[in-house]
XYZ file of C-alpha atoms in Angstrom:
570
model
C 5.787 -9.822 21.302
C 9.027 -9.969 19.866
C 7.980 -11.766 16.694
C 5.416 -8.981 16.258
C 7.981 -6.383 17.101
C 10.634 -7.951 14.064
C 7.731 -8.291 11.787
C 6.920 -4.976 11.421
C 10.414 -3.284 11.485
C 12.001 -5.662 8.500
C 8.766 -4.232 6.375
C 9.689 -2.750 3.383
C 8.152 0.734 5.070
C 10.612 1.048 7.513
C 13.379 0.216 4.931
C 11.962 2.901 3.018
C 11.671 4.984 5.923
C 15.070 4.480 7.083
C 16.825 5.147 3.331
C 14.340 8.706 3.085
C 15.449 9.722 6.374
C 19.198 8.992 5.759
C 19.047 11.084 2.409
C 17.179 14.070 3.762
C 19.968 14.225 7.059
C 22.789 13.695 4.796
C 21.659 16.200 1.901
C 20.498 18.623 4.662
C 23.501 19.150 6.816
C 25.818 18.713 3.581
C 24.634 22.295 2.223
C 23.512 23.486 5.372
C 24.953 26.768 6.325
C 24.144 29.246 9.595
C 24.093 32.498 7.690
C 21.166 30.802 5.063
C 19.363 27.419 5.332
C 17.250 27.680 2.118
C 20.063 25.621 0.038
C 20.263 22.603 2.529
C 15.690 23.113 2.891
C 15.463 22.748 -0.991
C 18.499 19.792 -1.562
C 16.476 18.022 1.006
C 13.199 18.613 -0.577
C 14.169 17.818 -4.208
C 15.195 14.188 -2.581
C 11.828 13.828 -0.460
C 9.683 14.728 -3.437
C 11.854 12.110 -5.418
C 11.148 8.925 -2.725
C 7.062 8.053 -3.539
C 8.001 7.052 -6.367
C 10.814 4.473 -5.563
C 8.696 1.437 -5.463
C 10.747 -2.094 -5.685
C 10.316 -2.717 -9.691
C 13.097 -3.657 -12.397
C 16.438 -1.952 -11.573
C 16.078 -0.345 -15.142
C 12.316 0.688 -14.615
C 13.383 2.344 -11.137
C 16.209 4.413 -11.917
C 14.979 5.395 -15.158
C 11.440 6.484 -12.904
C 13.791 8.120 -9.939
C 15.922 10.032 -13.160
C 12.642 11.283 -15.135
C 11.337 12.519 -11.646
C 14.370 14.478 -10.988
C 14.258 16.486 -13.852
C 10.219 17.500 -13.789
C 10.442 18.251 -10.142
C 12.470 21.282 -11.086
C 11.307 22.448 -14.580
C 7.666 22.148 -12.582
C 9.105 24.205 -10.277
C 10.329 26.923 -12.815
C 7.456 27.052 -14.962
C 4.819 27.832 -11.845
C 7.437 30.229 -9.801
C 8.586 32.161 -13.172
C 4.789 32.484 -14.413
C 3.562 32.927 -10.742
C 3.476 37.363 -10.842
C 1.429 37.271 -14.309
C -1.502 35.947 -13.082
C -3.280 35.792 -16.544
C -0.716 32.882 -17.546
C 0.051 31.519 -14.549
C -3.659 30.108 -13.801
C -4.126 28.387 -16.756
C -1.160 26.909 -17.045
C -1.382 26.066 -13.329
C -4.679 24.126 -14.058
C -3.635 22.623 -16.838
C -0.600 20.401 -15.156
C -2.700 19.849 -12.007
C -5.489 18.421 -14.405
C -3.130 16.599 -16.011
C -0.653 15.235 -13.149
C -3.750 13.663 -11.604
C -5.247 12.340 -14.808
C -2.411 10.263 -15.580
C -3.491 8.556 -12.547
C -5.107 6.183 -14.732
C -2.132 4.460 -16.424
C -1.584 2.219 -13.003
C 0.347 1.839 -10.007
C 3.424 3.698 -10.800
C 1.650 5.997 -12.852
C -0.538 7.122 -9.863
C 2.642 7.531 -7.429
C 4.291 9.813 -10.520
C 1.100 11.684 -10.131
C 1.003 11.945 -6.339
C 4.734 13.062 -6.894
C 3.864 15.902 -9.061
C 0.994 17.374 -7.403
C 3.225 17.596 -4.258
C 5.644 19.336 -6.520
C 2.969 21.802 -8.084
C 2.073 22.396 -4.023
C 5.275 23.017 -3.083
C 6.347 25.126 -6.231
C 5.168 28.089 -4.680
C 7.615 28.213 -1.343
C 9.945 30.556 -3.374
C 7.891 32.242 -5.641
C 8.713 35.917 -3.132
C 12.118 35.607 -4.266
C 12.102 34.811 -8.308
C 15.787 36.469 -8.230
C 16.723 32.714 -7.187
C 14.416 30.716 -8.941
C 17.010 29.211 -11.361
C 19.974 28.127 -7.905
C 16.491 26.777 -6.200
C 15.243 24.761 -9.486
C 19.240 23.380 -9.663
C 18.844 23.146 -6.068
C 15.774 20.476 -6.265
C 17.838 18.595 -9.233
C 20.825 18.128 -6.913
C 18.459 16.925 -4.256
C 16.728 14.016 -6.842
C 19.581 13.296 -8.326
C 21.377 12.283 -4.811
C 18.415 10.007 -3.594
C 18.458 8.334 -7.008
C 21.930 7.666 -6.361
C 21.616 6.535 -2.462
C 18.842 4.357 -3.862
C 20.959 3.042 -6.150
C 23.401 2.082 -3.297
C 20.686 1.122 -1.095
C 19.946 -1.407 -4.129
C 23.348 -2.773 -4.368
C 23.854 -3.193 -1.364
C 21.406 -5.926 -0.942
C 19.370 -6.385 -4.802
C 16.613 -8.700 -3.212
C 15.656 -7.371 -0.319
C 12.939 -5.299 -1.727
C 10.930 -8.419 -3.216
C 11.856 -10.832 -0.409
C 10.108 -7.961 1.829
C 7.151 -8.261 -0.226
C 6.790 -11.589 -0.481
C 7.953 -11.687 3.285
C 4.453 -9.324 4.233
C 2.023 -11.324 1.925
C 2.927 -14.398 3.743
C 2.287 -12.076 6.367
C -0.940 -10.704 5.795
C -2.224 -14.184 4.120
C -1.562 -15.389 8.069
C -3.823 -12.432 9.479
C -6.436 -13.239 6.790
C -6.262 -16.663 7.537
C -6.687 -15.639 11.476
C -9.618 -13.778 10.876
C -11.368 -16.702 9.308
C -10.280 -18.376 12.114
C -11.968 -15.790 14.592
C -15.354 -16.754 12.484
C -16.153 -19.974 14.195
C -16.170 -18.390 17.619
C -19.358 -18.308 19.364
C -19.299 -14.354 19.923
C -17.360 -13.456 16.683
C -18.602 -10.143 15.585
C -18.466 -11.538 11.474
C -19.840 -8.709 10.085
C -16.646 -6.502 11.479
C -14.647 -9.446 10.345
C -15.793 -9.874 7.304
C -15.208 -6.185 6.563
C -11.270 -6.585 8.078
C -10.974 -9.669 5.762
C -11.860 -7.433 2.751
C -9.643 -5.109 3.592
C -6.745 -7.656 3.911
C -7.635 -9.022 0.700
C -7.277 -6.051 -1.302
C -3.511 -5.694 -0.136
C -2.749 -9.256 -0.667
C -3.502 -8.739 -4.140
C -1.947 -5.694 -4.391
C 1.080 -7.668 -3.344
C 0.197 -10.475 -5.598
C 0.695 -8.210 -8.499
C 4.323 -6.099 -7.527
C 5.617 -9.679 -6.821
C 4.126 -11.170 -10.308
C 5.422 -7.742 -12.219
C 9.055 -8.621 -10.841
C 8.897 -12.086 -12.002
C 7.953 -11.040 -15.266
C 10.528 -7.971 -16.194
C 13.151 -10.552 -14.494
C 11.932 -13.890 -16.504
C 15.888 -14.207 -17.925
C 17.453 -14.285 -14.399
C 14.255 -16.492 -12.836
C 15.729 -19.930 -14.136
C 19.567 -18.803 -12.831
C 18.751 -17.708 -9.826
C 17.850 -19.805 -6.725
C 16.238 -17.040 -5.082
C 14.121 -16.069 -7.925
C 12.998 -19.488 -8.575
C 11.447 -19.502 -4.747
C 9.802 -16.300 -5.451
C 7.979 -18.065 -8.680
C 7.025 -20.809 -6.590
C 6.109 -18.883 -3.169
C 3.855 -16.616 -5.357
C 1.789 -19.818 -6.714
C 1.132 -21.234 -3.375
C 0.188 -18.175 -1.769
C -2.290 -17.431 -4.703
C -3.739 -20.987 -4.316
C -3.631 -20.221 -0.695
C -5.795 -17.137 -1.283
C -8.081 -18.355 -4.067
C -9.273 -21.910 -1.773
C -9.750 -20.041 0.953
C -11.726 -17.342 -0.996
C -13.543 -20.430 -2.616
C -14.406 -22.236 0.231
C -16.899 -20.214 2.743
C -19.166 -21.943 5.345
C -22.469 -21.108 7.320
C -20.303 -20.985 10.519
C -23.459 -20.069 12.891
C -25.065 -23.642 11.873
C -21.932 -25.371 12.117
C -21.882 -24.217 15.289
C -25.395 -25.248 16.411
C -24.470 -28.637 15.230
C -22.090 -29.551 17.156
C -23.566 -27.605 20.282
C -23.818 -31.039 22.276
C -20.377 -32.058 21.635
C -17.662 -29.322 20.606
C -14.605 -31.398 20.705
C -14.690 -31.863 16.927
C -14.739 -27.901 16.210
C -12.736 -26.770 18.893
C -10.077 -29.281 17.264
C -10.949 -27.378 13.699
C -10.651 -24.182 15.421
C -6.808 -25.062 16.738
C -5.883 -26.378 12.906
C -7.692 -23.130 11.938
C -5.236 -20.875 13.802
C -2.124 -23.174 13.095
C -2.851 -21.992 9.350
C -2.237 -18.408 10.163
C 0.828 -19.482 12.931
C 2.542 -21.281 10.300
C 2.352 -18.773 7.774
C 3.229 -15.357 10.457
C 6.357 -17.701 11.627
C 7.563 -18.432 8.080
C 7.406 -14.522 7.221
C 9.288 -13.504 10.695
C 11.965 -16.471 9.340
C 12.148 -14.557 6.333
C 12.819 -11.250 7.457
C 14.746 -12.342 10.050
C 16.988 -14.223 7.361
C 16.813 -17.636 9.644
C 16.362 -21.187 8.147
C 12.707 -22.024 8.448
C 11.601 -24.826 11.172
C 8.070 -25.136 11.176
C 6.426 -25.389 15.126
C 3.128 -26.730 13.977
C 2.347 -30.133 13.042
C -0.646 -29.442 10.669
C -0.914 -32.667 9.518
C -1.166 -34.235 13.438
C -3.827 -31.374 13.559
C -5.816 -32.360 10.811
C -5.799 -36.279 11.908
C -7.081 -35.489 15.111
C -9.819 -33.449 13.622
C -10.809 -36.003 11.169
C -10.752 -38.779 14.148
C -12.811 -36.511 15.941
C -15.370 -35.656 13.660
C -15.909 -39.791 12.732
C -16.626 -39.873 16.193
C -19.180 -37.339 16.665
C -21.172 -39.021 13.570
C -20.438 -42.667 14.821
C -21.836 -41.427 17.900
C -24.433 -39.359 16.608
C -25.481 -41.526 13.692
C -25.751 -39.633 10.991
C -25.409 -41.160 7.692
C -22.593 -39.666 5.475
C -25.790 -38.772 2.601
C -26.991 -36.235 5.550
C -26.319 -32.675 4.697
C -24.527 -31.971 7.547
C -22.311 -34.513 6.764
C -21.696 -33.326 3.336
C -20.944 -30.374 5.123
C -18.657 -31.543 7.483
C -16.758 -33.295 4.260
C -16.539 -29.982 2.747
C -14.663 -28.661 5.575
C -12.286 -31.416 6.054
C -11.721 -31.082 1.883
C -10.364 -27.621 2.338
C -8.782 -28.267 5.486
C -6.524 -31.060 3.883
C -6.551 -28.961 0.435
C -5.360 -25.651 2.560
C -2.858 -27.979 4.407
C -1.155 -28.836 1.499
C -1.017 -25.675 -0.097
C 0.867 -24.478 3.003
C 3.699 -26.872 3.690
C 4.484 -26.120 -0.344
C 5.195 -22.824 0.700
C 6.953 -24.020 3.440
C 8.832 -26.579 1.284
C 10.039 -23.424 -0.745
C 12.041 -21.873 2.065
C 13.621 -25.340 3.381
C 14.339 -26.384 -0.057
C 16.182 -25.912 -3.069
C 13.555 -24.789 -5.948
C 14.679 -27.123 -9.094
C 13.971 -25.174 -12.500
C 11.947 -28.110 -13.550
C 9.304 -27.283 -11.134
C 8.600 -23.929 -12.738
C 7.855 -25.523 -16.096
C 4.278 -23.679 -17.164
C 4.370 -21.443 -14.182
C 5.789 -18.489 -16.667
C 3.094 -18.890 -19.013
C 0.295 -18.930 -16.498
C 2.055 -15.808 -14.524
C 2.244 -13.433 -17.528
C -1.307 -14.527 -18.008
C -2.483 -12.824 -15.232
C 0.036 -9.900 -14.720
C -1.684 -6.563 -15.841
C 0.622 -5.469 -18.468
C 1.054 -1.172 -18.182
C 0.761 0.438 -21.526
C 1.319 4.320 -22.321
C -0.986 5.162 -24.973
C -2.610 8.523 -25.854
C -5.818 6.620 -26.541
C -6.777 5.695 -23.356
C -6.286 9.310 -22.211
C -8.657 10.059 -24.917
C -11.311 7.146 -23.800
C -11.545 9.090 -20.361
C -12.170 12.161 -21.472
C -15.458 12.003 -20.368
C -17.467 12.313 -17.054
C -18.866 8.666 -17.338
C -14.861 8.483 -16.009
C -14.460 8.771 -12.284
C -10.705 9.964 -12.929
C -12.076 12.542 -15.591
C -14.251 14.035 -12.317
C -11.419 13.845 -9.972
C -8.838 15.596 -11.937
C -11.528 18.293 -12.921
C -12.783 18.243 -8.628
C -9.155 18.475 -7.885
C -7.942 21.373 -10.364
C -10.567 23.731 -9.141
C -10.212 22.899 -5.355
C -6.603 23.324 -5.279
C -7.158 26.684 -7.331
C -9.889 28.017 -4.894
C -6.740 27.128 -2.220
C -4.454 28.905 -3.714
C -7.116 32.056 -4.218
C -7.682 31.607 -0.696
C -4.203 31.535 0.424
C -3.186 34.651 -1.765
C -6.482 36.638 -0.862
C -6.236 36.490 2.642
C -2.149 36.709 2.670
C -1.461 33.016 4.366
C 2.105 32.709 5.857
C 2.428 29.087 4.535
C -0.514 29.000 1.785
C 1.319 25.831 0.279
C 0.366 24.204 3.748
C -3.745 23.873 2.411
C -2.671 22.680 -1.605
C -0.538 20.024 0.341
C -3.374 19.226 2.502
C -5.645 19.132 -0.575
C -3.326 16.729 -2.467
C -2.550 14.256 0.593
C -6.422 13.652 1.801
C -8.789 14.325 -1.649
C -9.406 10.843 -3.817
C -11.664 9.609 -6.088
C -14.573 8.668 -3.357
C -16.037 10.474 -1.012
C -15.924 8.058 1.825
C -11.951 8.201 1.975
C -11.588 11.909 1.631
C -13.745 12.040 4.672
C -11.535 9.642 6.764
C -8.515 11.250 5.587
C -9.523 14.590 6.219
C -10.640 14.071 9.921
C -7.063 11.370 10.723
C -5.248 14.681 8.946
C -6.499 17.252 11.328
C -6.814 15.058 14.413
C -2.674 13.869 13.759
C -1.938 17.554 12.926
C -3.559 18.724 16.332
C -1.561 15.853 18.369
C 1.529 16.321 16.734
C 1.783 20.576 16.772
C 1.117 19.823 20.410
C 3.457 17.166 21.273
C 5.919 19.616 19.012
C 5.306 22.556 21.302
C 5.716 20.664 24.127
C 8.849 19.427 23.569
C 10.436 22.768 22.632
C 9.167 24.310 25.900
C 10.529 21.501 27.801
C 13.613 20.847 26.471
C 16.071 23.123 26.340
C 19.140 20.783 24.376
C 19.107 21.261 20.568
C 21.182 18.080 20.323
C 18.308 16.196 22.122
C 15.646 18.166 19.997
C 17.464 16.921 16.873
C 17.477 13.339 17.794
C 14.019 13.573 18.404
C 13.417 15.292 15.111
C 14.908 12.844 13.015
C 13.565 9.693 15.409
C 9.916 11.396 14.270
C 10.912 11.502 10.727
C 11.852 8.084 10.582
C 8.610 7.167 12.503
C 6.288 9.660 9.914
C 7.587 7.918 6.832
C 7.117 4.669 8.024
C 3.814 5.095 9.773
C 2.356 7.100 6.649
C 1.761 3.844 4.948
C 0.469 2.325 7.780
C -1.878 4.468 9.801
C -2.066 7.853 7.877
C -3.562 9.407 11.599
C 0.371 8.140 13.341
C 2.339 9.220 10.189
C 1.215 12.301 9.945
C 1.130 12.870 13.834
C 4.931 11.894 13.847
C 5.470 14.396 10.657
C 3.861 17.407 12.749
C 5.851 16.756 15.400
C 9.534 17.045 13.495
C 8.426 19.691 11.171
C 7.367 21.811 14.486
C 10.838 20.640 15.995
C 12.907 21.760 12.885
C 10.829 24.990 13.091
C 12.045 25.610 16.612
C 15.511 24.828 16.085
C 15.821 27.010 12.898
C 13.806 29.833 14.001
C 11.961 31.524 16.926
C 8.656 31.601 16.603
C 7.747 27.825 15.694
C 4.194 28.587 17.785
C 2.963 30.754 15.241
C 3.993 28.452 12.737
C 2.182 25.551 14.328
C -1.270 27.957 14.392
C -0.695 28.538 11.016
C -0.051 25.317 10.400
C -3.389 24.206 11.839
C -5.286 26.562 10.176
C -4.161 25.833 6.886
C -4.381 22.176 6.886
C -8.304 22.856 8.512
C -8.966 25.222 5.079
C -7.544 22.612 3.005
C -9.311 19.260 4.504
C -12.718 21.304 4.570
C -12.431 22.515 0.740
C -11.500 18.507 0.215
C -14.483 17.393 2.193
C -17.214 19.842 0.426
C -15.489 19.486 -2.857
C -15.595 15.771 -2.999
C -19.320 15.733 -1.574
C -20.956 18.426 -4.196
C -18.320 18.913 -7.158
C -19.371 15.709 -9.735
C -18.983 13.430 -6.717
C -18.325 9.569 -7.005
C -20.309 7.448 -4.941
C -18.501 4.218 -4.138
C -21.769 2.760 -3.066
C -23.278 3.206 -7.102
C -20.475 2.096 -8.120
C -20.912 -1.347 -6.805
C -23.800 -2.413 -9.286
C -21.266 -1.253 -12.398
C -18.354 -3.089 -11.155
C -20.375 -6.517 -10.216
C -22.019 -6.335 -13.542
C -19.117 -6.192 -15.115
C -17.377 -8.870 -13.162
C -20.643 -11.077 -13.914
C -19.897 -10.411 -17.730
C -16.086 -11.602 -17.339
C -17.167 -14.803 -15.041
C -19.635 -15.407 -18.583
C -17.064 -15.560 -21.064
C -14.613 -17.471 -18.501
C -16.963 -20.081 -18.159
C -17.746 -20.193 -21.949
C -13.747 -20.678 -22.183
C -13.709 -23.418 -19.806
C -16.898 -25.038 -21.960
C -15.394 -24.794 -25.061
C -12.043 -26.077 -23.829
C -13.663 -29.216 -22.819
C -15.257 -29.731 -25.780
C -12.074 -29.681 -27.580
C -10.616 -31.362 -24.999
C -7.819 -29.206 -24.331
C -6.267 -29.306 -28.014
C-alpha cells in the first residue's frame, strides 16, 4: 500500500500540481486586496492559463514556450474584450482565432497544449468585457501573472534540472509493469481478456507517448548525453524498455489452449504464471526506487523463476511424452524463448540503475534514437495540406468555431451570469471523435454535480474561513493533479475549491454553483450534439484508413529489410 501510495505522489502530475498551486496562492494573496479582488483573480489566472503548456522539454524550448504564451494570453485578451461591443467585428474575428487556435492542433504535442492554452484564453477573454475602462491594467494584469509562473518554473527547474525526465522515465517503467501485469492476468482461468485486452491498449498508447517525450529529450540534449551519467542511463533505460515493449507486443499466445493443455498437470503454468507477475514486480519496484531516490535491490530472482519453469515444463513432456516436433511443444518453446528473451531485457534495465552507464555502451544508440523520434516542423504547408474536410482537424476546428459561437449567442441572448462557464465547458470536453466527447461530457457534469455539492456542504458546515481555505487549496492541489488522471476526480476536486473561493469572497456562492451547473449542462450538450451531427468523425471508419496505411508502411519496411540483405548490409 505504501509503494502504491509513493508511486503515485512522486508522478510528474502531482509535481505539476504542487508548482500550479504554489504560483496561483503566492500570485493571489500577493495582489490581493479587501476593498477589490479582481487584480489578485486575474495575476492568478494569467499564471494558470500559462501551466498546460509547461511540459518537461529542452530548458530553451520551455521557457521560450512559457514566454511566447505570456504575451498572447493578454493581446488575446485585448483584441476579443476591446472588439467585444461591435458585434460586426468582434464575431469574425472571434471565429477566426478559435478556428485557428484549434487548427494548429496539428503541428504535435506541444502544439496541441498551445492550442488547448489559447482556447481557454479566448473562453476566458470575456470575464471583463462589462468593464472595458480596465481592459488595458487586466491585459498587464494576465502578463504579470505568466510572466511569474515562467519564472517559478524556472526555479522549480533549477532547483532540481532532472527531475522532470527521471519522472517520466520513472512512470514508463511504471506503466510497462501494469502492462506486463495484465498479460499476466491472461493466463488465468476466469480472465475476462477481452476487458484486458482493451486495458492493455490503453496502457500501450501512454507508454509510447512516454517513449517519445523521453526520446525528444535525448535528442535536443545529445551534447550533454555523453557527459552526463544520468543522461547516459536515460539513453540506455529508454532502449530496454522499448525492447521490453516491442517482445512483448511481438510475442502473443492462444492462452485458452495453453491452458487446456496443461489441464491435468498445472504445475508447469502456475510456475509461468509466478515468473509472469515477477516481470511486472520487478519493474513497479525499480520505478518506486526511482522516485523514491533509493539504490535499486532487486526482490525477485527471475532467473531462479525461469529455471524452475523450464525444469518443470521438461517434466510435464518427459512425463507426458510428447516429442519436441509436437506443436504444443513448439509452443511451449515459444514461451520459454520470450520468457528468457523478456528476462534479459529486464535485468538490463535493472543493470542501468545499479550501474555506472559507460559512454561506450551508447555507441549507435544516437543514430537509431533520432531515427525514430518524430521530428516537429512549423511549416505553412502543412496548414495548407489540411485545408480540407478529408482532414479530421479541418472538421474539428470548423465543429468547434461554430459550437463555441452558438455558446456564446446563447450566453449573451439569454443574459448568463457566468456565460464563459459553457465556452470553457465546450473547450475542456469537445475532441476530434465522438466517442470521447461523450465520456467527457457525462464525467464533466457528473464531477460538477459532486463537487458543487460537496462545495455547498462544506460552507454550510463550517463556519472557519481559515479551515475553508485549507480545504480550498488541498482541492486545488488534488484538481490539478487528478485532471490528468481521472478527468471525473479532477474536475470534482476543481468544483469543490472554485465553490469554496466563491463562498469566502462573496455571499451568494449557491447561486453561483446553480449557475454553474447550468452552464456547464448547456455547454456539454452543444459538445455532445455538435460532435454527433456537425461533419462528425467516426473513430470506428477510421480504423480501415489507419490499418491500410500501416499495412503500406510494414510493405516498404520489409522491402528495406530485403534489399538490405541483398546487399548485405553495405
Amino acid at each position: 500500500m505504501f509503494d502504491k501510495f509513493i508511486l503515485k505522489f512522486g508522478d510528474n502530475q502531482f509535481y505539476n500540481a504542487i508548482k500550479i498551486t504554489f504560483t496561483a496562492i503566492v500570485s493571489f494573496f500577493v495582489f490581493y486586496s479587501s476593498a477589490d479582488f479582481t487584480a489578485a483573480f486575474t495575476v492568478t489566472l494569467g499564471a494558470l492559463l500559462c501551466a498546460p503548456i509547461d511540459i518537461s522539454s529542452n530548458f530553451k524550448h520551455k521557457v521560450i514556450g512559457l514566454l511566447m504564451v505570456s504575451v498572447l494570453i493578454p493581446v488575446l485578451s485585448f483584441i476579443l474584450t476591446y472588439t467585444y461591443h461591435y458585434f460586426l467585428i468582434f464575431v469574425p474575428v472571434f471565429c477566426l482565432l478559435v478556428f485557428f487556435s484549434a487548427f494548429i492542433s496539428l503541428y504535435g504535442h506541444r502544439a496541441n497544449l498551445l492550442s488547448f492554452t489559447l482556447l481557454l484564453t479566448i473562453s476566458l477573454s470575456f470575464i471583463h468585457h462589462d468593464k472595458p475602462e480596465l481592459l488595458l491594467a487586466n491585459c498587464l494584469y494576465l502578463l504579470l501573472g505568466g510572466l511569474f509562473y515562467t519564472f517559478v518554473s524556472i526555479l522549480f527547474y533549477f532547483i532540481k534540472p532532472n527531475r522532470y525526465i527521471n519522472l517520466e522515465v520513472a512512470e514508463c517503467i511504471e506503466i510497462t509493469g501494469e502492462y506486463l501485469d495484465l498479460r499476466a492476468q491472461l493466463w488465468e482461468k476466469d480472465a475476462d481478456r477481452e476487458n484486458i485486452n482493451r486495458q492493455m491498449l490503453q496502457k500501450q498508447i501512454r507508454i509510447n507517448e512516454l517513449h517519445e517525450h523521453i526520446r525528444e529529450y535525448l535528442v535536443y540534449n545529445k551534447a550533454r548525453t555523453l557527459n552526463s551519467n544520468n543522461n547516459r542511463k536515460l539513453l540506455v533505460a529508454l532502449t530496454s524498455l522499448v525492447e521490453i515493449l516491442e517482445l512483448s507486443m511481438a510475442n502473443t499466445f492462444n492462452h485458452q489452449e495453453f491452458i487446456d493443455f496443461f489441464k491435468n498437470d498445472e504445475t508447469a503454468l502456475d510456475e509461468y504464471r509466478i515468473l509472469a507477475k515477477n516481470f511486472s514486480l520487478t519493474l513497479k519496484r525499480l520505478a518506486f526506487n526511482i522516485k523514491t531516490n533509493k539504490k535499486h535491490h532487486s526482490k525477485m530472482s527471475l532467473l531462479n523463476d525461469f529455471k524452475r519453469l523450464k525444469l518443470k515444463v521438461n517434466e510435464f513432456l518427459e512425463h507426458q511424452n510428447i516429442s519436441i516436433y509436437d506443436e504444443n511443444a513448439v509452443n511451449i518453446s515459444n514461451l520459454l524463448f520470450y520468457a528468457d528473451k523478456q528476462i534479459e531485457k529486464i535485468k538490463g534495465l535493472e543493470r542501468v540503475y545499479k550501474e555506472r552507464v559507460n559512454a561506450d555502451e551508447l555507441r549507435g544508440k544516437y543514430r537509431d534514437l533520432e531515427k525514430f523520434f518524430t521530428p516537429e516542423h512549423y511549416r505553412l504547408k502543412t496548414l495548407t495540406a489540411h485545408l480540407n474536410f478529408k482532414s479530421s482537424t479541418f472538421r474539428y476546428s470548423l465543429r468547434l468555431t461554430l459550437t463555441m459561437l452558438m455558446g456564446l449567442i446563447i450566453g449573451k441572448v439569454f443574459d448568463f451570469q457566468n456565460a464563459y462557464w459553457i465556452l470553457l465547458t465546450i473547450v475542456v470536453i469537445m475532441r476530434p471523435g465522438y466517442g470521447l466527447t461523450k465520456q467527457r461530457s457525462t464525467h464533466r457534469i457528473i464531477g460538477t454535480v459532486i463537487g458543487g455539492i460537496l462545495g455547498i456542504t462544506a460552507l454550510i458546515l463550517i463556519s472557519s474561513n481559515v479551515i475553508l481555505s485549507i480545504l480550498a487549496i488541498i482541492a486545488m492541489l488534488l484538481g490539478y493533479w487528478f485532471s490528468g488522471i481521472d478527468y471525473k476526480v479532477g474536475v470534482t476536486f476543481v468544483t469543490f475549491y472554485v465553490i469554496l473561493i466563491y463562498g469566502l469572497l462573496t455571499d451568494n456562492a449557491e447561486s453561483h454553483l446553480v449557475f454553474r451547473i447550468l452552464d456547464t449542462a448547456i455547454g456539454a450538450l452543444l459538445a455532445f450534439f455538435a460532435t454527433r451531427f456537425v461533419w462528425p468523425t467516426w473513430e470506428l471508419y477510421s480504423v480501415n484508413t489507419y490499418l491500410e496505411k500501416s499495412l503500406r508502411i510494414i510493405k516498404s519496411y520489409i522491402i528495406e529489410v530485403k534489399y538490405y540483405y541483398i546487399k548485405k548490409g553495405e
